[in-house]
Amino acid sequence: MIFTTTACNDFLEQEPGTQTSVDEIFSTYEGFKMSLNGCYYDLEAALSGERNAVYADALGGNINFTPSETSYEISAPYKIENVYSFSDVSDDSDMSTIYQSLYELINEANLILEHISSLEDATDDQKSQLKAECLCIRAISHFYLVRYYAQNYSYTSDASHPGIICNTKTQEVGVDYPARNTVKETYDIIIADLQNAIDYFKSETILEGAEYSYFTSTSCKALLSKVALYAEDYQLAIDYSSDVILNSGINLLTTDNYVSEWKKTNTPVSEIIFELSAKIDDEGDYKNTLSGFYGIIASEADYSDYSANQDLLNLFEENDVRGSEMYTSYAINKIIGDEAEAVLTNYYFTNKFQDNPGNPILRLSEIYLIRAEAYSRLDEPENALTDLNSIRENRGSTPALISDDLLEEIFLERRKELCFEGELFFDIARFHKDVERYSDCIASTCNLDYPSNYFVLPIPKNSTDLNSNLEQNEGYY
């Protein structure tokens, strides 16, 4: 995991005599900008790849798999075949590339942070902005890792169970042998990075392009509100979500524009706070977008692997614009049971990710739901109800009542509002719920009782082999 760059997406190769040296790349402000751009490129590659894009929804029960175009039979896509059945293994983990990619990205961010003090041809504001964005990149990378590889915060009463290795300086394989921080320590480090980043942000941007594609003070605060919710620091979650809601200048989507906003091409919905924009090649063509996993072209031979599960579709009320209006129905041949002939079966593809979508990491709807949950957990039901109904009333859904089980209503609202955005399985763990997958589940293990070792992934065996201090997750070897 070391350490030079020849291009914005090739940051970790070192071949003395043939590659640009670290000292060279970090000798100019332009070199820092290229390196920062490489961090965003690699963050998008890690979080918009198929495994991360579908993991939480497939394991949580929002997703159906579509039949093969040739055999009409259904099987789990090979990239998530084992995790879908809660049978992943450490020596050939479906998710090992996520682990490797995010730690490499953390090292990239650390390299920039460690060299900023020597930068001579940049202003203090430019150096401060570099620090802010790199701290956010490091924080979000650690956050995704702790969601994958550590049990939820209240798995133990004091969050003393194993978290992840938090790298706040560059690590060298064969030299550094760090141990895992506890979950509490992990979240403390992530929160500290984000709070420090807020202080460093300046108005001057580093890179060209849409502001929502890069970390800003607003998106940093939005991420911090989410991390605080996961860390069960509910007042902190309220403080930062309120800041974003009141001061971002972003408004919620409404029943009138919800569907049309999601159907826009090439630009995100208007309530986006932070999006990892899709890559565009030299010819101006979009590459490897989420439509590759969720999209459909009206052709029998051109549909994606993932569609909406009936359990999810059944949650939407008749007038909820997130229901039928947000799905394209398409009849596909499917082998059912022992039938010899395929039967045309309707599949429902989300309209969130057609054409050239980016990856919506943070948007205002989630911030309202974060604050609603935090209020509810602090026993402030009136405030929780107001935020929850801000979402429901803008979706055509029946408002909740103070007499309802508000936490359950918030959980279900998160499932409906954030479906296919990578949240459900992590929410199930946070709420200490069981995994219950019914409609068309083809896993060898469809349901999972909480608590279980298999709410987290195995740490890849090549990492535990390299680092004798790296403890494997319980239940794996």
Short mmCIF file of C-alpha atoms in Angstrom, two decimals:
data_model
loop_
_atom_site.label_atom_id
_atom_site.label_comp_id
_atom_site.label_asym_id
_atom_site.label_seq_id
_atom_site.Cartn_x
_atom_site.Cartn_y
_atom_site.Cartn_z
CA MET A 1 0.00 0.00 0.00
CA ILE A 2 2.60 2.55 -1.02
CA PHE A 3 2.79 5.49 -2.54
CA THR A 4 3.35 7.43 -5.74
CA THR A 5 1.32 8.64 -8.65
CA THR A 6 1.57 8.77 -12.39
CA ALA A 7 -2.12 9.48 -13.06
CA CYS A 8 -5.17 10.52 -11.13
CA ASN A 9 -6.42 6.95 -10.88
CA ASP A 10 -3.10 5.19 -10.39
CA PHE A 11 -1.82 6.53 -7.09
CA LEU A 12 -0.20 3.52 -5.49
CA GLU A 13 2.49 2.28 -7.83
CA GLN A 14 6.15 2.63 -7.02
CA GLU A 15 8.78 1.59 -9.51
CA PRO A 16 12.01 3.49 -8.83
CA GLY A 17 13.38 4.95 -12.02
CA THR A 18 10.12 4.64 -13.95
CA GLN A 19 7.49 6.34 -11.78
CA THR A 20 7.16 9.90 -10.63
CA SER A 21 8.53 10.23 -7.11
CA VAL A 22 6.49 11.31 -4.12
CA ASP A 23 8.72 14.36 -3.69
CA GLU A 24 8.16 15.38 -7.30
CA ILE A 25 4.39 15.04 -7.27
CA PHE A 26 4.13 16.96 -4.01
CA SER A 27 6.52 19.73 -5.08
CA THR A 28 3.76 21.85 -6.68
CA TYR A 29 0.18 22.83 -6.02
CA GLU A 30 -0.78 21.26 -9.36
CA GLY A 31 0.64 17.96 -8.15
CA PHE A 32 -1.52 18.14 -5.03
CA LYS A 33 -4.58 18.90 -7.15
CA MET A 34 -3.88 15.91 -9.37
CA SER A 35 -3.47 13.71 -6.29
CA LEU A 36 -6.71 14.99 -4.74
CA ASN A 37 -8.50 14.34 -8.01
CA GLY A 38 -7.11 10.79 -7.85
CA CYS A 39 -8.63 10.36 -4.40
CA TYR A 40 -12.09 11.29 -5.67
CA TYR A 41 -11.63 9.03 -8.68
CA ASP A 42 -10.76 6.10 -6.43
CA LEU A 43 -13.56 6.92 -3.97
CA GLU A 44 -16.07 6.79 -6.82
CA ALA A 45 -14.60 3.52 -8.07
CA ALA A 46 -14.87 1.93 -4.62
CA LEU A 47 -18.36 3.12 -3.68
CA SER A 48 -20.01 2.96 -7.11
CA GLY A 49 -18.81 -0.53 -7.96
CA GLU A 50 -21.37 -3.32 -8.08
CA ARG A 51 -20.49 -4.88 -4.73
CA ASN A 52 -20.96 -1.74 -2.67
CA ALA A 53 -23.86 -0.47 -4.78
CA VAL A 54 -26.09 -3.50 -4.17
CA TYR A 55 -24.81 -5.03 -0.93
CA ALA A 56 -27.09 -3.40 1.67
CA ASP A 57 -30.24 -3.69 -0.44
CA ALA A 58 -29.63 -7.27 -1.53
CA LEU A 59 -28.87 -8.50 1.99
CA GLY A 60 -31.65 -6.44 3.52
CA GLY A 61 -34.35 -7.65 1.12
CA ASN A 62 -35.04 -4.82 -1.32
CA ILE A 63 -33.71 -6.63 -4.38
CA ASN A 64 -34.78 -9.41 -6.74
CA PHE A 65 -32.43 -10.95 -9.28
CA THR A 66 -33.53 -11.09 -12.89
CA PRO A 67 -33.40 -14.29 -15.00
CA SER A 68 -30.63 -15.15 -17.39
CA GLU A 69 -31.34 -13.90 -20.92
CA THR A 70 -30.53 -17.36 -22.29
CA SER A 71 -31.54 -20.01 -19.73
CA TYR A 72 -34.30 -17.94 -18.06
CA GLU A 73 -33.06 -19.27 -14.73
CA ILE A 74 -32.26 -17.14 -11.70
CA SER A 75 -29.06 -17.16 -9.67
CA ALA A 76 -27.27 -14.66 -7.47
CA PRO A 77 -24.70 -12.61 -9.43
CA TYR A 78 -21.26 -14.05 -8.74
CA LYS A 79 -19.89 -10.82 -7.27
CA ILE A 80 -22.22 -11.11 -4.27
CA GLU A 81 -23.07 -14.81 -4.39
CA ASN A 82 -21.60 -15.69 -0.99
CA VAL A 83 -22.50 -12.57 0.97
CA TYR A 84 -26.09 -12.83 -0.26
CA SER A 85 -26.36 -16.19 1.53
CA PHE A 86 -24.34 -15.03 4.57
CA SER A 87 -21.64 -17.53 3.65
CA ASP A 88 -18.71 -15.28 2.74
CA VAL A 89 -15.22 -16.64 3.49
CA SER A 90 -12.05 -14.80 4.43
CA ASP A 91 -9.73 -16.40 1.87
CA ASP A 92 -12.00 -15.58 -1.09
CA SER A 93 -14.30 -12.84 0.15
CA ASP A 94 -16.78 -11.30 -2.26
CA MET A 95 -15.99 -7.93 -0.72
CA SER A 96 -12.20 -8.08 -0.43
CA THR A 97 -11.74 -5.40 -3.10
CA ILE A 98 -13.73 -2.96 -0.95
CA TYR A 99 -11.40 -3.56 1.99
CA GLN A 100 -8.28 -3.13 -0.09
CA SER A 101 -9.54 -0.13 -2.08
CA LEU A 102 -10.67 1.88 0.92
CA TYR A 103 -7.44 1.33 2.85
CA GLU A 104 -5.43 2.31 -0.21
CA LEU A 105 -7.57 5.43 -0.47
CA ILE A 106 -6.93 6.25 3.20
CA ASN A 107 -3.21 5.99 2.53
CA GLU A 108 -3.58 8.32 -0.46
CA ALA A 109 -5.33 10.92 1.69
CA ASN A 110 -2.71 10.52 4.42
CA LEU A 111 0.10 11.10 1.94
CA ILE A 112 -1.41 14.40 0.88
CA LEU A 113 -2.03 15.47 4.47
CA GLU A 114 1.54 14.63 5.47
CA HIS A 115 3.04 16.72 2.65
CA ILE A 116 0.84 19.83 2.74
CA SER A 117 3.12 21.63 5.20
CA SER A 118 5.95 21.57 2.63
CA LEU A 119 3.83 23.07 -0.18
CA GLU A 120 5.28 26.43 -1.19
CA ASP A 121 3.32 27.62 -4.24
CA ALA A 122 -0.15 27.61 -2.66
CA THR A 123 -1.94 30.10 -0.46
CA ASP A 124 -2.87 29.30 3.12
CA ASP A 125 -6.51 29.04 2.07
CA GLN A 126 -5.65 26.55 -0.68
CA LYS A 127 -3.67 24.40 1.75
CA SER A 128 -6.48 24.59 4.28
CA GLN A 129 -9.03 23.47 1.67
CA LEU A 130 -6.78 20.55 0.71
CA LYS A 131 -6.68 19.44 4.35
CA ALA A 132 -10.45 19.71 4.69
CA GLU A 133 -11.24 17.56 1.66
CA CYS A 134 -8.62 14.93 2.48
CA LEU A 135 -9.89 14.63 6.05
CA CYS A 136 -13.40 14.06 4.69
CA ILE A 137 -12.15 11.43 2.25
CA ARG A 138 -10.30 9.67 5.05
CA ALA A 139 -13.37 9.88 7.29
CA ILE A 140 -15.85 8.50 4.77
CA SER A 141 -13.46 5.65 3.93
CA HIS A 142 -13.16 4.68 7.59
CA PHE A 143 -16.94 5.03 7.96
CA TYR A 144 -17.70 2.58 5.18
CA LEU A 145 -15.11 0.15 6.53
CA VAL A 146 -16.56 0.18 10.05
CA ARG A 147 -20.05 -0.42 8.67
CA TYR A 148 -18.82 -3.47 6.77
CA TYR A 149 -16.35 -4.97 9.21
CA ALA A 150 -17.57 -4.11 12.72
CA GLN A 151 -20.78 -4.81 14.55
CA ASN A 152 -23.08 -1.83 15.16
CA TYR A 153 -22.26 0.65 17.92
CA SER A 154 -24.53 -0.80 20.63
CA TYR A 155 -23.57 -4.42 19.97
CA THR A 156 -21.82 -4.06 23.34
CA SER A 157 -22.99 -1.63 26.00
CA ASP A 158 -19.87 0.53 25.78
CA ALA A 159 -18.93 -0.05 22.11
CA SER A 160 -15.76 -1.80 23.26
CA HIS A 161 -16.01 -4.57 20.66
CA PRO A 162 -13.54 -4.64 17.74
CA GLY A 163 -13.84 -1.85 15.22
CA ILE A 164 -11.36 -1.39 12.41
CA ILE A 165 -7.78 -0.25 12.05
CA CYS A 166 -7.92 3.54 11.83
CA ASN A 167 -4.99 4.84 9.83
CA THR A 168 -4.26 8.48 10.54
CA LYS A 169 -0.81 8.23 9.00
CA THR A 170 0.58 6.28 6.08
CA GLN A 171 1.17 2.60 6.78
CA GLU A 172 3.80 0.43 5.15
CA VAL A 173 3.22 -3.28 4.66
CA GLY A 174 5.83 -5.35 6.48
CA VAL A 175 6.80 -2.45 8.71
CA ASP A 176 3.63 -1.33 10.44
CA TYR A 177 1.43 -3.84 12.29
CA PRO A 178 -1.48 -1.86 13.74
CA ALA A 179 -4.26 -3.50 15.73
CA ARG A 180 -7.96 -2.80 15.45
CA ASN A 181 -9.41 0.12 17.36
CA THR A 182 -12.60 -0.45 19.32
CA VAL A 183 -15.84 0.67 17.69
CA LYS A 184 -16.00 3.64 20.07
CA GLU A 185 -12.43 4.65 19.23
CA THR A 186 -13.17 4.22 15.53
CA TYR A 187 -16.17 6.55 15.59
CA ASP A 188 -14.34 9.06 17.79
CA ILE A 189 -11.57 9.25 15.19
CA ILE A 190 -14.02 9.65 12.29
CA ILE A 191 -15.94 12.38 14.12
CA ALA A 192 -12.72 14.20 15.01
CA ASP A 193 -11.60 14.15 11.36
CA LEU A 194 -14.91 15.63 10.22
CA GLN A 195 -15.00 18.29 12.94
CA ASN A 196 -11.44 19.30 12.10
CA ALA A 197 -12.34 19.39 8.41
CA ILE A 198 -15.19 21.83 9.05
CA ASP A 199 -12.70 24.27 10.55
CA TYR A 200 -10.41 23.97 7.51
CA PHE A 201 -12.96 24.53 4.74
CA LYS A 202 -12.58 27.74 2.72
CA SER A 203 -14.75 29.22 0.00
CA GLU A 204 -12.17 28.58 -2.70
CA THR A 205 -12.60 25.22 -4.41
CA ILE A 206 -9.66 23.06 -5.41
CA LEU A 207 -10.99 21.15 -8.42
CA GLU A 208 -13.15 22.08 -11.38
CA GLY A 209 -16.64 20.72 -11.78
CA ALA A 210 -19.96 20.66 -9.96
CA GLU A 211 -19.70 21.54 -6.28
CA TYR A 212 -21.80 18.51 -5.26
CA SER A 213 -19.08 16.22 -6.63
CA TYR A 214 -16.57 17.32 -3.98
CA PHE A 215 -16.64 17.70 -0.24
CA THR A 216 -17.74 21.10 1.02
CA SER A 217 -18.49 22.41 4.48
CA THR A 218 -22.16 21.49 3.94
CA SER A 219 -21.54 17.92 2.79
CA CYS A 220 -19.00 17.46 5.59
CA LYS A 221 -21.64 18.49 8.15
CA ALA A 222 -24.18 16.18 6.50
CA LEU A 223 -21.76 13.26 6.71
CA LEU A 224 -20.99 14.14 10.32
CA SER A 225 -24.69 14.04 11.21
CA LYS A 226 -24.89 10.54 9.73
CA VAL A 227 -21.75 9.32 11.49
CA ALA A 228 -23.03 10.76 14.78
CA LEU A 229 -26.29 8.84 14.33
CA TYR A 230 -24.35 5.60 13.86
CA ALA A 231 -22.23 6.49 16.91
CA GLU A 232 -25.45 7.05 18.89
CA ASP A 233 -24.46 10.63 19.70
CA TYR A 234 -27.97 11.83 18.98
CA GLN A 235 -27.57 15.44 20.07
CA LEU A 236 -24.56 15.80 17.78
CA ALA A 237 -26.62 14.29 14.95
CA ILE A 238 -29.38 16.82 15.62
CA ASP A 239 -26.95 19.75 15.75
CA TYR A 240 -25.33 19.04 12.40
CA SER A 241 -28.45 17.85 10.57
CA SER A 242 -30.20 21.05 11.71
CA ASP A 243 -27.30 23.13 10.39
CA VAL A 244 -27.63 21.46 6.97
CA ILE A 245 -31.43 21.73 6.87
CA LEU A 246 -31.43 25.39 7.86
CA ASN A 247 -28.37 26.69 6.03
CA SER A 248 -27.69 24.56 2.94
CA GLY A 249 -30.19 26.36 0.69
CA ILE A 250 -31.38 22.93 -0.52
CA ASN A 251 -35.06 22.01 -0.50
CA LEU A 252 -36.85 18.68 -0.29
CA LEU A 253 -38.28 17.10 -3.40
CA THR A 254 -42.08 17.23 -3.52
CA THR A 255 -44.89 15.09 -4.88
CA ASP A 256 -44.89 17.32 -7.97
CA ASN A 257 -41.23 16.96 -8.90
CA TYR A 258 -40.03 13.75 -7.22
CA VAL A 259 -40.33 11.44 -10.22
CA SER A 260 -39.21 13.99 -12.82
CA GLU A 261 -36.14 14.89 -10.76
CA TRP A 262 -35.01 11.27 -10.61
CA LYS A 263 -35.62 10.84 -14.33
CA LYS A 264 -33.34 13.74 -15.28
CA THR A 265 -30.30 12.72 -17.31
CA ASN A 266 -26.72 13.60 -16.44
CA THR A 267 -27.57 15.71 -13.38
CA PRO A 268 -28.56 14.67 -9.86
CA VAL A 269 -31.81 15.39 -8.09
CA SER A 270 -32.04 18.93 -6.74
CA GLU A 271 -31.81 17.84 -3.09
CA ILE A 272 -28.40 16.21 -3.54
CA ILE A 273 -25.74 17.23 -1.05
CA PHE A 274 -22.88 14.96 -2.14
CA GLU A 275 -22.80 12.76 -5.20
CA LEU A 276 -20.00 10.71 -6.70
CA SER A 277 -20.49 11.65 -10.31
CA ALA A 278 -20.16 9.04 -13.02
CA LYS A 279 -16.92 8.89 -14.98
CA ILE A 280 -16.84 10.28 -18.53
CA ASP A 281 -14.29 9.08 -21.07
CA ASP A 282 -12.37 11.16 -23.59
CA GLU A 283 -15.20 10.82 -26.09
CA GLY A 284 -17.72 12.20 -23.62
CA ASP A 285 -19.38 8.85 -22.94
CA TYR A 286 -20.45 7.85 -19.42
CA LYS A 287 -18.76 4.73 -18.07
CA ASN A 288 -19.77 2.15 -15.47
CA THR A 289 -22.73 3.98 -13.94
CA LEU A 290 -25.28 2.53 -11.53
CA SER A 291 -27.59 1.94 -14.50
CA GLY A 292 -25.36 -1.03 -15.26
CA PHE A 293 -26.81 -2.70 -12.15
CA TYR A 294 -30.33 -1.25 -12.01
CA GLY A 295 -31.07 -0.06 -15.54
CA ILE A 296 -33.33 -1.31 -18.28
CA ILE A 297 -33.55 -0.68 -21.99
CA ALA A 298 -36.83 -1.86 -23.50
CA SER A 299 -35.29 -4.91 -25.00
CA GLU A 300 -35.48 -8.53 -23.95
CA ALA A 301 -31.72 -8.81 -24.24
CA ASP A 302 -30.80 -5.66 -22.36
CA TYR A 303 -31.84 -5.50 -18.73
CA SER A 304 -29.79 -5.42 -15.56
CA ASP A 305 -29.37 -8.03 -12.82
CA TYR A 306 -31.21 -6.19 -10.04
CA SER A 307 -34.88 -5.23 -9.73
CA ALA A 308 -37.21 -4.31 -6.88
CA ASN A 309 -38.40 -6.97 -4.47
CA GLN A 310 -42.13 -7.34 -3.96
CA ASP A 311 -41.70 -6.94 -0.20
CA LEU A 312 -40.44 -3.40 -0.86
CA LEU A 313 -43.11 -2.58 -3.43
CA ASN A 314 -45.84 -3.63 -1.00
CA LEU A 315 -44.78 -0.89 1.45
CA PHE A 316 -45.89 2.00 -0.75
CA GLU A 317 -49.34 3.50 -0.38
CA GLU A 318 -51.43 4.07 -3.50
CA ASN A 319 -50.74 7.82 -3.67
CA ASP A 320 -47.08 7.61 -2.72
CA VAL A 321 -45.06 8.91 -5.68
CA ARG A 322 -42.23 6.56 -4.71
CA GLY A 323 -44.44 3.61 -5.59
CA SER A 324 -45.52 2.59 -9.08
CA GLU A 325 -44.47 5.90 -10.67
CA MET A 326 -40.86 5.25 -9.69
CA TYR A 327 -40.62 1.85 -11.39
CA THR A 328 -40.58 0.64 -14.95
CA SER A 329 -42.32 -2.71 -15.32
CA TYR A 330 -40.96 -5.16 -17.86
CA ALA A 331 -42.06 -8.75 -18.58
CA ILE A 332 -39.12 -11.21 -18.67
CA ASN A 333 -39.08 -14.93 -19.33
CA LYS A 334 -38.48 -16.87 -16.13
CA ILE A 335 -38.30 -20.57 -15.27
CA ILE A 336 -40.63 -21.17 -12.31
CA GLY A 337 -40.11 -24.27 -10.17
CA ASP A 338 -39.97 -27.47 -12.21
CA GLU A 339 -41.75 -25.99 -15.20
CA ALA A 340 -40.09 -26.88 -18.48
CA GLU A 341 -41.15 -23.67 -20.22
CA ALA A 342 -40.38 -20.12 -19.22
CA VAL A 343 -43.20 -17.89 -18.05
CA LEU A 344 -43.35 -14.15 -18.68
CA THR A 345 -43.02 -12.47 -15.30
CA ASN A 346 -43.13 -8.76 -14.50
CA TYR A 347 -40.00 -7.22 -13.03
CA TYR A 348 -39.85 -3.69 -11.65
CA PHE A 349 -36.78 -1.56 -12.26
CA THR A 350 -36.18 1.59 -10.22
CA ASN A 351 -36.20 4.87 -12.10
CA LYS A 352 -33.55 6.25 -9.74
CA PHE A 353 -30.69 4.89 -11.78
CA GLN A 354 -31.49 4.99 -15.48
CA ASP A 355 -29.48 6.73 -18.19
CA ASN A 356 -26.26 8.25 -16.69
CA PRO A 357 -26.74 8.40 -12.92
CA GLY A 358 -24.18 9.38 -10.36
CA ASN A 359 -24.05 7.76 -6.92
CA PRO A 360 -26.12 9.81 -4.42
CA ILE A 361 -24.13 9.52 -1.19
CA LEU A 362 -25.94 12.22 0.79
CA ARG A 363 -29.19 14.05 0.08
CA LEU A 364 -31.52 16.21 2.11
CA SER A 365 -34.23 13.56 2.64
CA GLU A 366 -31.80 11.43 4.61
CA ILE A 367 -30.77 14.39 6.73
CA TYR A 368 -34.42 14.93 7.76
CA LEU A 369 -34.69 11.22 8.60
CA ILE A 370 -31.44 11.34 10.59
CA ARG A 371 -32.80 14.19 12.67
CA ALA A 372 -36.19 12.48 13.06
CA GLU A 373 -34.52 9.33 14.39
CA ALA A 374 -32.23 11.26 16.72
CA TYR A 375 -35.17 13.21 18.14
CA SER A 376 -37.13 10.01 18.63
CA ARG A 377 -34.27 8.28 20.44
CA LEU A 378 -33.94 11.31 22.73
CA ASP A 379 -37.67 11.05 23.53
CA GLU A 380 -38.70 14.18 21.65
CA PRO A 381 -41.62 12.68 19.69
CA GLU A 382 -43.16 15.96 18.51
CA ASN A 383 -39.93 17.03 16.81
CA ALA A 384 -39.41 13.55 15.41
CA LEU A 385 -42.94 13.52 14.02
CA THR A 386 -42.46 16.90 12.34
CA ASP A 387 -39.35 15.73 10.47
CA LEU A 388 -40.83 12.35 9.57
CA ASN A 389 -43.96 13.96 8.17
CA SER A 390 -41.89 16.49 6.22
CA ILE A 391 -40.86 13.49 4.13
CA ARG A 392 -44.20 11.70 4.05
CA GLU A 393 -46.25 14.77 3.12
CA ASN A 394 -43.85 15.51 0.26
CA ARG A 395 -44.27 11.99 -1.09
CA GLY A 396 -48.07 11.69 -0.99
CA SER A 397 -47.95 9.31 1.96
CA THR A 398 -50.30 9.40 4.96
CA PRO A 399 -48.80 11.46 7.83
CA ALA A 400 -47.70 9.56 10.90
CA LEU A 401 -49.36 10.15 14.27
CA ILE A 402 -47.85 10.80 17.69
CA SER A 403 -49.44 7.55 18.88
CA ASP A 404 -47.47 5.51 16.33
CA ASP A 405 -44.28 3.62 17.07
CA LEU A 406 -42.15 6.41 15.65
CA LEU A 407 -38.88 4.50 15.50
CA GLU A 408 -40.56 1.75 13.50
CA GLU A 409 -42.16 4.34 11.23
CA ILE A 410 -38.79 6.02 10.72
CA PHE A 411 -37.15 2.68 9.92
CA LEU A 412 -39.81 1.95 7.29
CA GLU A 413 -39.56 5.47 5.90
CA ARG A 414 -35.83 5.07 5.50
CA ARG A 415 -36.43 1.81 3.65
CA LYS A 416 -38.86 3.47 1.24
CA GLU A 417 -37.02 6.75 0.74
CA LEU A 418 -33.47 5.40 0.55
CA CYS A 419 -34.09 2.13 -1.29
CA PHE A 420 -31.22 1.15 -3.62
CA GLU A 421 -29.01 3.81 -2.00
CA GLY A 422 -27.08 1.37 0.18
CA GLU A 423 -28.68 1.71 3.61
CA LEU A 424 -31.16 -1.08 4.44
CA PHE A 425 -28.92 -3.84 5.80
CA PHE A 426 -26.98 -1.38 7.96
CA ASP A 427 -30.26 0.04 9.27
CA ILE A 428 -31.45 -3.47 10.15
CA ALA A 429 -28.27 -3.94 12.22
CA ARG A 430 -28.55 -0.52 13.90
CA PHE A 431 -32.16 -1.15 14.85
CA HIS A 432 -31.26 -4.66 16.11
CA LYS A 433 -33.76 -6.24 13.74
CA ASP A 434 -33.74 -9.66 12.12
CA VAL A 435 -33.17 -10.02 8.38
CA GLU A 436 -36.42 -11.28 6.88
CA ARG A 437 -36.36 -11.93 3.15
CA TYR A 438 -39.43 -13.60 1.73
CA SER A 439 -40.41 -12.74 -1.85
CA ASP A 440 -38.27 -14.69 -4.34
CA CYS A 441 -35.32 -15.15 -1.98
CA ILE A 442 -32.96 -17.72 -3.51
CA ALA A 443 -30.23 -17.63 -0.85
CA SER A 444 -29.22 -20.79 1.00
CA THR A 445 -29.92 -18.71 4.13
CA CYS A 446 -32.68 -16.17 3.55
CA ASN A 447 -33.21 -14.92 7.10
CA LEU A 448 -30.80 -13.99 9.86
CA ASP A 449 -31.62 -13.47 13.52
CA TYR A 450 -30.03 -10.54 15.35
CA PRO A 451 -27.43 -10.71 16.84
CA SER A 452 -25.25 -12.79 14.57
CA ASN A 453 -21.60 -12.96 13.56
CA TYR A 454 -22.76 -12.63 9.97
CA PHE A 455 -23.96 -9.07 10.24
CA VAL A 456 -20.33 -8.24 9.43
CA LEU A 457 -17.89 -9.43 6.80
CA PRO A 458 -14.73 -11.48 7.21
CA ILE A 459 -11.53 -9.49 7.05
CA PRO A 460 -9.68 -10.74 3.95
CA LYS A 461 -7.25 -13.48 4.90
CA ASN A 462 -4.33 -11.94 3.02
CA SER A 463 -4.60 -8.94 5.36
CA THR A 464 -4.65 -11.02 8.55
CA ASP A 465 -1.74 -13.06 7.18
CA LEU A 466 0.30 -9.89 6.60
CA ASN A 467 -0.55 -8.29 9.93
CA SER A 468 -0.21 -10.53 12.97
CA ASN A 469 -1.98 -7.91 15.12
CA LEU A 470 -5.09 -7.85 12.93
CA GLU A 471 -7.85 -9.81 14.67
CA GLN A 472 -10.32 -11.72 12.48
CA ASN A 473 -14.05 -11.20 13.02
CA GLU A 474 -15.72 -13.79 15.21
CA GLY A 475 -17.22 -16.68 13.27
CA TYR A 476 -14.64 -16.50 10.48
CA TYR A 477 -11.17 -17.96 10.21
#
